[in-house]
mmCIF file of C-alpha atoms in Angstrom:
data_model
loop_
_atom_site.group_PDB
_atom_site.id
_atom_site.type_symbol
_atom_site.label_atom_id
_atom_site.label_comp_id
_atom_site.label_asym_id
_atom_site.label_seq_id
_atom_site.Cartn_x
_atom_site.Cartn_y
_atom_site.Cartn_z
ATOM 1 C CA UNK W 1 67.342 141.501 58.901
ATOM 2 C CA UNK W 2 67.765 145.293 59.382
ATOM 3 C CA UNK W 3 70.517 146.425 59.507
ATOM 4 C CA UNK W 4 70.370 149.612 60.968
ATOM 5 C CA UNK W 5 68.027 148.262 63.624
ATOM 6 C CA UNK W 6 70.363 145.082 64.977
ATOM 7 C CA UNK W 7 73.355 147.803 64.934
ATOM 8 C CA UNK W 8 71.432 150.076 66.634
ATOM 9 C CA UNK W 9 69.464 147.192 69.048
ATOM 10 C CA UNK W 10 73.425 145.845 69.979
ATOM 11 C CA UNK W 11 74.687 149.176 70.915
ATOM 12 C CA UNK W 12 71.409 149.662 73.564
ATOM 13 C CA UNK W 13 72.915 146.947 75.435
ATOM 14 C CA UNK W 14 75.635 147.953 78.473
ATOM 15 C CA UNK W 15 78.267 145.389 77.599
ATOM 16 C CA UNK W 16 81.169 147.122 79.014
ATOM 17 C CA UNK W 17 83.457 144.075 79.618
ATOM 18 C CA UNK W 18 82.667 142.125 82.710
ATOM 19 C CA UNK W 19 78.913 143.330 82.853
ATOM 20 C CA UNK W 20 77.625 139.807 82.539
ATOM 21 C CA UNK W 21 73.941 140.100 82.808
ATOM 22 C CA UNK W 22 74.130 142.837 79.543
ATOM 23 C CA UNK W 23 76.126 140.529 77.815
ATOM 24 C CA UNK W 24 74.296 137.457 78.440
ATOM 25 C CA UNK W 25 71.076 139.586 77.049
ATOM 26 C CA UNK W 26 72.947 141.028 73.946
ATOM 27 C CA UNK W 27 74.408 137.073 73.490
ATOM 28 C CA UNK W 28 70.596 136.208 73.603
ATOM 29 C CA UNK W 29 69.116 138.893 71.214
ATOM 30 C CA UNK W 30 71.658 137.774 68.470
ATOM 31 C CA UNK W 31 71.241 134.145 69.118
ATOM 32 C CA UNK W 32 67.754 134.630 68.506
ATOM 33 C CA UNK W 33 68.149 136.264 65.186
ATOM 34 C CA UNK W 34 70.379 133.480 63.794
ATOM 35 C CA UNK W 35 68.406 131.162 64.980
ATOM 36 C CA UNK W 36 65.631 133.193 63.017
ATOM 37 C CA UNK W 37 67.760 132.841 59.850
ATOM 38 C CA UNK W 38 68.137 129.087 60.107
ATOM 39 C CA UNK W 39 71.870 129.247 61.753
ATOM 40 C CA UNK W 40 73.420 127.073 64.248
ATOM 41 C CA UNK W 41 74.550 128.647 67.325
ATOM 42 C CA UNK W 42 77.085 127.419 70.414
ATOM 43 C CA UNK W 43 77.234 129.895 73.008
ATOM 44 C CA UNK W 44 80.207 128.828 75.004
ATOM 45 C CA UNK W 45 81.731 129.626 78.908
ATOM 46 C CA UNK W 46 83.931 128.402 80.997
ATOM 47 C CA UNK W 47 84.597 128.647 84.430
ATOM 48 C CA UNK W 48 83.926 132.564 85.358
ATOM 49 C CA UNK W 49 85.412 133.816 81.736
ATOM 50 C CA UNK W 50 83.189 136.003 79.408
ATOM 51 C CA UNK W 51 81.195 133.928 77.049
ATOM 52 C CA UNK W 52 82.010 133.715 73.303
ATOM 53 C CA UNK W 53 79.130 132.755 70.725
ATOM 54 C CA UNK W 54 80.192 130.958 67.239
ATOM 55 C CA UNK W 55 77.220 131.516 64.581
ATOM 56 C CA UNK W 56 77.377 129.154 61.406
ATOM 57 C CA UNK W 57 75.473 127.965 58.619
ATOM 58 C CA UNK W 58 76.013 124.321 59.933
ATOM 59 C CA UNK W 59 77.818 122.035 62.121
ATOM 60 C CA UNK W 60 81.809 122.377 61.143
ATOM 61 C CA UNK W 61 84.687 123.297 62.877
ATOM 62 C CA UNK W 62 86.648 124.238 58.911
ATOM 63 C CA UNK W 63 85.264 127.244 57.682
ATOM 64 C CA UNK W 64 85.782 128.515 54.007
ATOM 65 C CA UNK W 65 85.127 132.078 55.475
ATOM 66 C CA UNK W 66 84.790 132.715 59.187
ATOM 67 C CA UNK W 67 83.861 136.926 60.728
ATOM 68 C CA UNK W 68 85.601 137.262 63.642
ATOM 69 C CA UNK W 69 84.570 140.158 66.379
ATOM 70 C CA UNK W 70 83.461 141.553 69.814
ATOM 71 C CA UNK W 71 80.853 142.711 71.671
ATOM 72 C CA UNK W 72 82.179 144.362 74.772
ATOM 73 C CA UNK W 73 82.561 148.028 74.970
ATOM 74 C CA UNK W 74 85.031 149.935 77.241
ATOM 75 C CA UNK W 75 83.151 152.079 79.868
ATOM 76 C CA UNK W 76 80.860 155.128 78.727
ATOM 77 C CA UNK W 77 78.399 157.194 80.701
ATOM 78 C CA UNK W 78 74.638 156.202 79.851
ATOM 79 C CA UNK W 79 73.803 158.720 77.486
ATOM 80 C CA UNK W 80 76.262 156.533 74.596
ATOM 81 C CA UNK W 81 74.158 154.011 75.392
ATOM 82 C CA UNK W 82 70.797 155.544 73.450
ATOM 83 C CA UNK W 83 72.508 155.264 70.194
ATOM 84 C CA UNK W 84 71.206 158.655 67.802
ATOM 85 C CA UNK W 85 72.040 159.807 64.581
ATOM 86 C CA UNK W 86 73.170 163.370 63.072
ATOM 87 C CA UNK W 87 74.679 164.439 59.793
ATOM 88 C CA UNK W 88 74.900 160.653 58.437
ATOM 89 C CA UNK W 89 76.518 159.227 61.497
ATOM 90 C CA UNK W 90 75.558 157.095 64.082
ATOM 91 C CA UNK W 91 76.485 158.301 67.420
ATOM 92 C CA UNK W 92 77.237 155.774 70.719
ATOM 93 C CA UNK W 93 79.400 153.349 72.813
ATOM 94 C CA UNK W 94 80.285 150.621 70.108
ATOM 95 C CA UNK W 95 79.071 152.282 67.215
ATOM 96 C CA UNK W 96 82.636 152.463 65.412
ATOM 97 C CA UNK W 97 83.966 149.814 67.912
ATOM 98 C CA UNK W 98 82.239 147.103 66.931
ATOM 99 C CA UNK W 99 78.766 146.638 67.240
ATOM 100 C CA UNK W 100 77.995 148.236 63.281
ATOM 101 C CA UNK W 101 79.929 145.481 62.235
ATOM 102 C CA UNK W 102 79.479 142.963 64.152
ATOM 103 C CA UNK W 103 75.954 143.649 62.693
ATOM 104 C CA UNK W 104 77.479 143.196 59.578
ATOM 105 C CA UNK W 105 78.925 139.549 60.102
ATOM 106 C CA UNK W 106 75.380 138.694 61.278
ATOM 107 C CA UNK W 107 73.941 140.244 57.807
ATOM 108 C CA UNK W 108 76.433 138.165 55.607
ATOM 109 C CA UNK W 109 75.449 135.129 57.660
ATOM 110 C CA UNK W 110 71.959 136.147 56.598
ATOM 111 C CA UNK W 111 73.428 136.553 52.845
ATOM 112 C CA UNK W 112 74.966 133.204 53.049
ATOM 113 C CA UNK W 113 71.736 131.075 54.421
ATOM 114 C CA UNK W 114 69.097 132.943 52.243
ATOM 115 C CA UNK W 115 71.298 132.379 48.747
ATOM 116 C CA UNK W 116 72.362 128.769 49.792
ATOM 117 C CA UNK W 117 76.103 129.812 48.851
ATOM 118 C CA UNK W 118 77.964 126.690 48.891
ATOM 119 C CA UNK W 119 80.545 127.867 51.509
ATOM 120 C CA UNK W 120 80.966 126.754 55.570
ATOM 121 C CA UNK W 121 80.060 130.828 57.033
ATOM 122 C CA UNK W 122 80.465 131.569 60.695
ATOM 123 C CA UNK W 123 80.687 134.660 62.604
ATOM 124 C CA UNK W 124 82.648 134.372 65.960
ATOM 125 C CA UNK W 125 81.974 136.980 68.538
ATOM 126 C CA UNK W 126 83.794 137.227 72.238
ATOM 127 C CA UNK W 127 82.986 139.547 75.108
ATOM 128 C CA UNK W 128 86.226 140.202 76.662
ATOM 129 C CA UNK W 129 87.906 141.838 73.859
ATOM 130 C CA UNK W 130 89.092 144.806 75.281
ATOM 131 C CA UNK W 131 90.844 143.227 78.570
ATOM 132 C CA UNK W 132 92.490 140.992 76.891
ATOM 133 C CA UNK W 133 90.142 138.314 74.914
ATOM 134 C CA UNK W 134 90.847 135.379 77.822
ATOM 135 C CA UNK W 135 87.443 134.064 77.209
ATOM 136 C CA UNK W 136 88.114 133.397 73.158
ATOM 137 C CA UNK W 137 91.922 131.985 74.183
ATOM 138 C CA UNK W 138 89.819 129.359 76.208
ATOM 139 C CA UNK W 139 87.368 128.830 73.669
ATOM 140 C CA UNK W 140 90.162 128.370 70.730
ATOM 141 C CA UNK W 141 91.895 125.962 72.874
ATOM 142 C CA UNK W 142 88.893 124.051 73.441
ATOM 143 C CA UNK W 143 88.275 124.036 69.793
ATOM 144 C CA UNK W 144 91.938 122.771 68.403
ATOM 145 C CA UNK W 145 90.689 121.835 65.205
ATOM 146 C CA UNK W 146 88.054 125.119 64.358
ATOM 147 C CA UNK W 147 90.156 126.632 61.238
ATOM 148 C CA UNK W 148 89.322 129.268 58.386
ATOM 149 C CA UNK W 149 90.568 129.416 55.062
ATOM 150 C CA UNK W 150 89.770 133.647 55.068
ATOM 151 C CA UNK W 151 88.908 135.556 58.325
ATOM 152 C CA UNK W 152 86.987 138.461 58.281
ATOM 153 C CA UNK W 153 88.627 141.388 60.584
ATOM 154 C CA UNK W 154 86.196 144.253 60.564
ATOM 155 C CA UNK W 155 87.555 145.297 64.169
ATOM 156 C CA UNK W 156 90.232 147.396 62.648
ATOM 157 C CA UNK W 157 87.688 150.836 62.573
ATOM 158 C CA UNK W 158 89.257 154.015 60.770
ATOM 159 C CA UNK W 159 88.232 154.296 56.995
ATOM 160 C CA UNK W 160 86.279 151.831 54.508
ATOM 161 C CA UNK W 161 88.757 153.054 51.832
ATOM 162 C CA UNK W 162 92.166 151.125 53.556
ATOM 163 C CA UNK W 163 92.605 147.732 54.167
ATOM 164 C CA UNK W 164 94.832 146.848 56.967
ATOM 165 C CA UNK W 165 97.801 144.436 55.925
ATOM 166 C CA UNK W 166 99.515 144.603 59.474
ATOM 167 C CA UNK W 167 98.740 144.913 63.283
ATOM 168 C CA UNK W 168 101.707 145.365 66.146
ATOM 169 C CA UNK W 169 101.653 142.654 68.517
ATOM 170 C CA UNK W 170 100.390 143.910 71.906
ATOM 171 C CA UNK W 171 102.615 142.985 75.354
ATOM 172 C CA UNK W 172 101.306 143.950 78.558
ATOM 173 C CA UNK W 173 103.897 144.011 81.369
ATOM 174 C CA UNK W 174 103.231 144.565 84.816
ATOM 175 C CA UNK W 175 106.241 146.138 86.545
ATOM 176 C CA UNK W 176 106.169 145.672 91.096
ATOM 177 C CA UNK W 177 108.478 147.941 93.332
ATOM 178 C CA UNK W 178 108.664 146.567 96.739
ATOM 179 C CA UNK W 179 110.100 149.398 99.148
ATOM 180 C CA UNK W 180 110.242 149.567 103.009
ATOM 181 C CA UNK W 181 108.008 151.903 105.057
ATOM 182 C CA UNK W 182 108.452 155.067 106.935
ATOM 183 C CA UNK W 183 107.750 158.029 107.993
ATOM 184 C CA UNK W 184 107.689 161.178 105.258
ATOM 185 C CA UNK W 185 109.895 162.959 107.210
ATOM 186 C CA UNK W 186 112.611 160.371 107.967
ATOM 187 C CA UNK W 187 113.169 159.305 104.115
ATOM 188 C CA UNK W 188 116.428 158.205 104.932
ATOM 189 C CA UNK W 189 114.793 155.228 107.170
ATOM 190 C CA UNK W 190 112.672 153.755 104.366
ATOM 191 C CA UNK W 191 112.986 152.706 100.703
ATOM 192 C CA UNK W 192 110.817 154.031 98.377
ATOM 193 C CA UNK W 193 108.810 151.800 96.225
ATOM 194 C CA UNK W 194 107.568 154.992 94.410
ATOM 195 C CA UNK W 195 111.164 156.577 93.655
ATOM 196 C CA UNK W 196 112.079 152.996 92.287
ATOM 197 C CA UNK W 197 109.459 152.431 90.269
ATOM 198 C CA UNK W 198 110.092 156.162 88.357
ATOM 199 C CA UNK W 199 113.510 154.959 87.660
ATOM 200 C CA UNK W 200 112.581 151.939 85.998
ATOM 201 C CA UNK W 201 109.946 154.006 83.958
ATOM 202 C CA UNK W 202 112.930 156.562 83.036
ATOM 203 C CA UNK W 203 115.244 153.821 81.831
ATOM 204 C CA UNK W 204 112.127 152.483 79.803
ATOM 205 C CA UNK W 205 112.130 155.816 78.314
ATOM 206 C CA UNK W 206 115.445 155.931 77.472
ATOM 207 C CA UNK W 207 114.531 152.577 75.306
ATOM 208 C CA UNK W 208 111.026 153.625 74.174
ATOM 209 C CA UNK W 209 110.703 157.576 73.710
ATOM 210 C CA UNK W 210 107.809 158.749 74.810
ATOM 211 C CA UNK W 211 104.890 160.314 71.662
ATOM 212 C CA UNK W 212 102.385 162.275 72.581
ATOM 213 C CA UNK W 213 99.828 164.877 70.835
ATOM 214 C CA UNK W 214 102.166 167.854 72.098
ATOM 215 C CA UNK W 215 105.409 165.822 70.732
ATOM 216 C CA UNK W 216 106.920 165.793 67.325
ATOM 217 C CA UNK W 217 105.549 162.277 65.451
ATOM 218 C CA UNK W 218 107.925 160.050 64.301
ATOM 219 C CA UNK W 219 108.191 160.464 60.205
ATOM 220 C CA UNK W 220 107.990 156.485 60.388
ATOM 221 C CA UNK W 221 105.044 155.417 62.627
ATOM 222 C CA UNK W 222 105.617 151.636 62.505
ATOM 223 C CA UNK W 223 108.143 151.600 65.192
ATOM 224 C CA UNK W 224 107.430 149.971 68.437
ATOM 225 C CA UNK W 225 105.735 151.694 71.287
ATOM 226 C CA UNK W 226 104.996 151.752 75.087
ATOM 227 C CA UNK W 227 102.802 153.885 77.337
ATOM 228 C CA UNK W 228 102.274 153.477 81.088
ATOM 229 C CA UNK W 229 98.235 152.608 81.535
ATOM 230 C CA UNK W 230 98.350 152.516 84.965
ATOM 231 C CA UNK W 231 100.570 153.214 88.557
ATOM 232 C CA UNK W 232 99.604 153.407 91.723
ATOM 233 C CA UNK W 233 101.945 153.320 94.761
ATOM 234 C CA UNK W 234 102.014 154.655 98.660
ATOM 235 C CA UNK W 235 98.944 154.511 101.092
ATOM 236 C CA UNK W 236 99.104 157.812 102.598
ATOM 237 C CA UNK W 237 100.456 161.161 102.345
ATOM 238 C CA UNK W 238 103.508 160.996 105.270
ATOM 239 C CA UNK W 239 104.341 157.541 104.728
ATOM 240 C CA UNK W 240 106.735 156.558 102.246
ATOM 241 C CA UNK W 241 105.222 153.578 99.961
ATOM 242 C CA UNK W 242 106.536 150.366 100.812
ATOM 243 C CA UNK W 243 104.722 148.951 97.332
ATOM 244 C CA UNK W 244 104.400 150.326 93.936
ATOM 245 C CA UNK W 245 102.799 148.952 90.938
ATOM 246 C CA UNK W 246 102.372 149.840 87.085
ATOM 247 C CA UNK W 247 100.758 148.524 84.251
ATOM 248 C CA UNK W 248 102.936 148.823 80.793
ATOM 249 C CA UNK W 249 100.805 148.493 77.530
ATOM 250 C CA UNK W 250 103.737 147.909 74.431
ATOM 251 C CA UNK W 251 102.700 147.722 70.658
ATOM 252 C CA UNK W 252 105.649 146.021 68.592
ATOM 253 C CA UNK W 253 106.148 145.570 65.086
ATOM 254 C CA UNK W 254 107.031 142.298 63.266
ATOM 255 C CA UNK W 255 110.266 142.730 63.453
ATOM 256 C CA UNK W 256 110.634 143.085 67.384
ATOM 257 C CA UNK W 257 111.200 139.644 69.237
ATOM 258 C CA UNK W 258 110.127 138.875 72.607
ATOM 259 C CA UNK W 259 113.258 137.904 73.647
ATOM 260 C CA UNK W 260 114.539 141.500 72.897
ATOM 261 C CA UNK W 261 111.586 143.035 74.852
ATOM 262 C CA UNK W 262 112.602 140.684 77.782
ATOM 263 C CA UNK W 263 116.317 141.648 77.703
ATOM 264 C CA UNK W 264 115.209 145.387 77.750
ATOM 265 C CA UNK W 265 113.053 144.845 80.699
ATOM 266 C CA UNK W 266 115.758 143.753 82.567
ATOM 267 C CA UNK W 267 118.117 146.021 81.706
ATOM 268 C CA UNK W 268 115.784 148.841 82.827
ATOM 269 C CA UNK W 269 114.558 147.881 85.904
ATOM 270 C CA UNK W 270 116.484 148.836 89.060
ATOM 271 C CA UNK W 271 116.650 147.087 92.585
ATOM 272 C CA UNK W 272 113.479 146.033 93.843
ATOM 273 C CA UNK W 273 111.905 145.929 91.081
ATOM 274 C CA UNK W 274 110.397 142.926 89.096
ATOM 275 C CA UNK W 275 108.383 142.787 85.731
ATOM 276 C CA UNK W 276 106.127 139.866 84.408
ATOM 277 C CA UNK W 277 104.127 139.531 81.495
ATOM 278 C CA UNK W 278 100.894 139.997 81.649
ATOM 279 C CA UNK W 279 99.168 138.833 78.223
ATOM 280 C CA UNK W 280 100.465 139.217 74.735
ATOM 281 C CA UNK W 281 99.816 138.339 71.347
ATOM 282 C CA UNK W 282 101.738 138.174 67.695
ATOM 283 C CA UNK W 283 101.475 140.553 65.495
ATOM 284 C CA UNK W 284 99.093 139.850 61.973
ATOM 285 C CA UNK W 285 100.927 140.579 59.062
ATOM 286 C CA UNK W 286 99.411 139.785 56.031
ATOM 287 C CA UNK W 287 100.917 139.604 51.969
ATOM 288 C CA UNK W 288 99.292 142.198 50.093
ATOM 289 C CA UNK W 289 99.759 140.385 47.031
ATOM 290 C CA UNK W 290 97.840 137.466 48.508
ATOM 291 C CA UNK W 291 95.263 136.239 45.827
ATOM 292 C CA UNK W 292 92.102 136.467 48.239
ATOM 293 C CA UNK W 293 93.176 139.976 49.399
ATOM 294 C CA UNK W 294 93.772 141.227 46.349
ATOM 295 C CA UNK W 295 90.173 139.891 45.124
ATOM 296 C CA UNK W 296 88.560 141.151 47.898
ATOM 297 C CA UNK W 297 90.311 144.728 47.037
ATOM 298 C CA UNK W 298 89.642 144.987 43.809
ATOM 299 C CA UNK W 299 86.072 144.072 44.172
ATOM 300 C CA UNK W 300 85.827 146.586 47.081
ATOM 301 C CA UNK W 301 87.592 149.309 44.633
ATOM 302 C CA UNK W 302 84.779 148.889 41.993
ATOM 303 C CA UNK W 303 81.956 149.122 44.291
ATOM 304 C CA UNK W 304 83.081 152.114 46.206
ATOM 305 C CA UNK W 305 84.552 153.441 42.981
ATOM 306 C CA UNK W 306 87.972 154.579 44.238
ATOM 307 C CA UNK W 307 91.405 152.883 45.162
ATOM 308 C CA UNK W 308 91.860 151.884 48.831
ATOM 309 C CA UNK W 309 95.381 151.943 49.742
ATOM 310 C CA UNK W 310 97.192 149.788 52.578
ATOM 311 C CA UNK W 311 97.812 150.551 55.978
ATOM 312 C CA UNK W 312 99.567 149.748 59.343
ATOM 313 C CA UNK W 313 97.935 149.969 62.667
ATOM 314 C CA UNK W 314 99.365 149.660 66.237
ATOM 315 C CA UNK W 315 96.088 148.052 67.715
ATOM 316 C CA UNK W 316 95.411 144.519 67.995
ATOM 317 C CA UNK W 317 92.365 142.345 67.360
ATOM 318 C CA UNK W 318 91.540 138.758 67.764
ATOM 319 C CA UNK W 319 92.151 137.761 64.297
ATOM 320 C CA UNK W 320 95.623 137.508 65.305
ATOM 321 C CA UNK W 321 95.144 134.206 66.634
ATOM 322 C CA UNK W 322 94.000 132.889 63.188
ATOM 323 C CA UNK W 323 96.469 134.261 61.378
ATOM 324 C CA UNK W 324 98.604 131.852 63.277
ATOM 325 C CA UNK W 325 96.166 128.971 62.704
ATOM 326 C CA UNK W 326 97.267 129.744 58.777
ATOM 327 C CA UNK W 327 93.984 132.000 57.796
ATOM 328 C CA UNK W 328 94.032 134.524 55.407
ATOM 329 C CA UNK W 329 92.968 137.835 57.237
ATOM 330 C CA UNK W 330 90.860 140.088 55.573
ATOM 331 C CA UNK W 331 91.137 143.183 57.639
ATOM 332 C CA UNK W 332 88.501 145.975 56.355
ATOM 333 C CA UNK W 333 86.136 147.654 58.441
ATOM 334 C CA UNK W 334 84.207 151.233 57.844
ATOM 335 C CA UNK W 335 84.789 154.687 58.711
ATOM 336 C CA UNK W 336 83.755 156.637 62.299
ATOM 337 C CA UNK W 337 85.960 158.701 64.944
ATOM 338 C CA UNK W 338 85.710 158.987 68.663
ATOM 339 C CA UNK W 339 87.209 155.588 69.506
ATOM 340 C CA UNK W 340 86.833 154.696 73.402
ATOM 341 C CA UNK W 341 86.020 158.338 73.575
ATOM 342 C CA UNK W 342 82.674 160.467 73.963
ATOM 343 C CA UNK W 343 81.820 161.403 70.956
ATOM 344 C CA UNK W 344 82.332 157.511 69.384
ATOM 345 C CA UNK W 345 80.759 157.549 66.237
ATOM 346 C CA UNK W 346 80.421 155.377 62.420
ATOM 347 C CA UNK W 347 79.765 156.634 59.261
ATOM 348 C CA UNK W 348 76.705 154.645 58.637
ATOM 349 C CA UNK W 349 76.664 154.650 55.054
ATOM 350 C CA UNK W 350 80.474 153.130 55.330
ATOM 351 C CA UNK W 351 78.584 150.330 57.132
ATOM 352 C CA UNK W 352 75.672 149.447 54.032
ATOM 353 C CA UNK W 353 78.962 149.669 52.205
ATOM 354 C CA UNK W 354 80.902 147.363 54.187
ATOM 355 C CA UNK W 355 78.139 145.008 54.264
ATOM 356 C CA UNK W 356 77.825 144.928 50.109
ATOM 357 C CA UNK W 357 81.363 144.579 49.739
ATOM 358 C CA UNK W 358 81.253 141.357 52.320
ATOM 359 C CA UNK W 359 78.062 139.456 50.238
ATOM 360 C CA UNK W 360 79.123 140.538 46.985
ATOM 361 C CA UNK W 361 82.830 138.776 47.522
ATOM 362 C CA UNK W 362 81.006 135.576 49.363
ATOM 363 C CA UNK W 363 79.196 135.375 46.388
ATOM 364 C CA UNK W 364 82.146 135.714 43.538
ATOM 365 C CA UNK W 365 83.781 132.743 45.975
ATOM 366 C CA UNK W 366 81.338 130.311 46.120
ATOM 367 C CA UNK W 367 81.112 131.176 42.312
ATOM 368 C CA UNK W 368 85.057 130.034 42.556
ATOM 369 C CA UNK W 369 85.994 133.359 41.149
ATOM 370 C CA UNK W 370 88.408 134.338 43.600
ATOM 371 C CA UNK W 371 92.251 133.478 43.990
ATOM 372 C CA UNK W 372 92.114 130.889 41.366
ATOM 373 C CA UNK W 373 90.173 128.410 43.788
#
């Protein structure tokens, strides 16, 4: 396959999570390319949750190496959705984010089929993703036994020379005021859900500082973290709001416990105010000195010809659930900008390289060159 043409044929389609009919199409177009290759192919979907599709190289549910991605975007105006290229990059909605790569998984499937490696290859892609991955939750819980000895994680954009050895485990809390109604100028007769809901968001604060561009960074950025993604309260100008609601997004590190987030919760929020959890997830943490990684970095390190260091990042991907199924997580992607902004874009030549590094360390494992396997 090309692979500049299925990256740029998967970023054409308007898969902004919950846009069914695109999805369905783009879940078509790369069904029909595996299928090309000689893969197997389950397209999976329950109830009214966003399909997933699991691509292998035959029927197992205990892969030796399995990709693991998306193909649902966050919400662009149609212009990111002609993908176009300039300077070496590759400019649209997905292009960093992950339709390049999940391009990528479909091109070491390719590798995999066409060389006859002995190893059990899938690539796993959902379309929910970015709100929360409930249609992949089903889809592992349907499949109880579908394990991985190494997970590919190329949904971890920022620079093809870092590996990612952590992620922060992402909580989403919804926080409800309930006040009572009255008129704007009679305050004194009504509660307001508004007023209580800002003093449970200033005693979060007082827990969680706040970071922003115009704010000092913290020297140490693995620390955890909350913003406020979403309030809305009142129904009208002269009536105070009798109902109040927000939408908490918190990244914690490894060494944060639920229990403590609950305890904080509760200490913050004042009368008439309730929290519940919303979704969350654990954070991946992988040993550096595993013997796959460290393979897998070393072979990346001669190809590209330079050292790749490790990082931490606060965003979360759906490898996480593997990771607590016992995989190894391999999490490398390549490099772009713009994330869920307008000017998204991937360094395409990070992608070719990406997609080398992924077929040449397939083929040193089925070689049984890797970790002493």
């Amino acid at each position: 396959m090309d692979l500049r043409k299925t990256a740029t044929a998967l970023i054409k389609f308007r898969t902004e999570t919950g846009n069914l009919p695109e999805t369905e199409q783009c879940i078509s177009y790369i069904s029909k390319l595996a299928e090309e290759m000689g893969a197997t192919v389950e397209i999976y979907q329950k109830d009214k949750l966003a399909p997933v599709v699991l691509l292998s190289n035959g029927k197992t549910q205990d892969f030796d190496v399995l990709a693991v991605g998306h193909i649902d975007v966050v919400p662009a105006a149609d212009k990111m959705f002609f993908p176009y290229e300039e300077d070496g990059k590759m400019f649209g909605r997905g292009a960093l984010d992950m339709k390049s790569f999940a391009a990528v998984g479909l091109s070491s499937l390719e590798c995999v089929i066409e060389e006859k490696l002995p190893l059990k290859f899938g690539v796993l892609l959902s379309s929910d993703e970015e709100k929360g991955s409930f249609g992949l939750e089903a889809f592992l819980k349907d499949h109880p036994q579908l394990n991985a000895k190494i997970v590919f994680d190329v949904d971890v954009a920022g620079s093809i020379n870092k590996i990612v050895s952590r992620c922060k485990s992402p909580v989403f809390v919804r926080l409800k005021s309930e006040g009572k109604e009255a008129h704007g100028s009679t305050p004194w007769e009504g509660i307001d859900a508004n007023e209580q809901l800002m003093q449970t968001w200033q005693n979060i604060r007082r827990i969680y500082p706040y970071y922003g561009k115009k704010e000092p960074k913290p020297a140490d950025t693995w620390i955890d973290t909350v913003h406020f993604a979403k309030i809305e309260g009142g129904v009208a100008d002269n009536v105070i709001a009798n109902h109040a609601e927000a939408m908490l997004d918190f990244r914690l590190t490894e060494k944060s416990t639920l229990a403590e987030l609950e305890a904080n919760l509760q200490k913050a929020v004042v009368e008439g105010v309730s929290w519940q959890i919303v979704s969350l997830g654990k954070a991946v943490v992988m040993d550096e000195q595993n013997p796959y990684i460290r393979a897998y970095k070393r072979l990346a390190e001669d190809f590209l010809q330079q050292p790749l260091e490790f990082e931490y990042i606060g965003g979360a991907t759906d490898s996480r659930a593997f990771a607590e199924r016992g995989s190894v997580v391999i999490m490398h992607s390549g490099s772009g900008g713009g994330m869920h902004a307008a000017d998204e874009y991937v360094v395409w030549q990070s992608v070719e390289q990406l997609a080398e590094i992924e077929k040449r360390f397939l083929r040193q494992l089925s070689n049984k060159n890797v970790g002493g396997s």
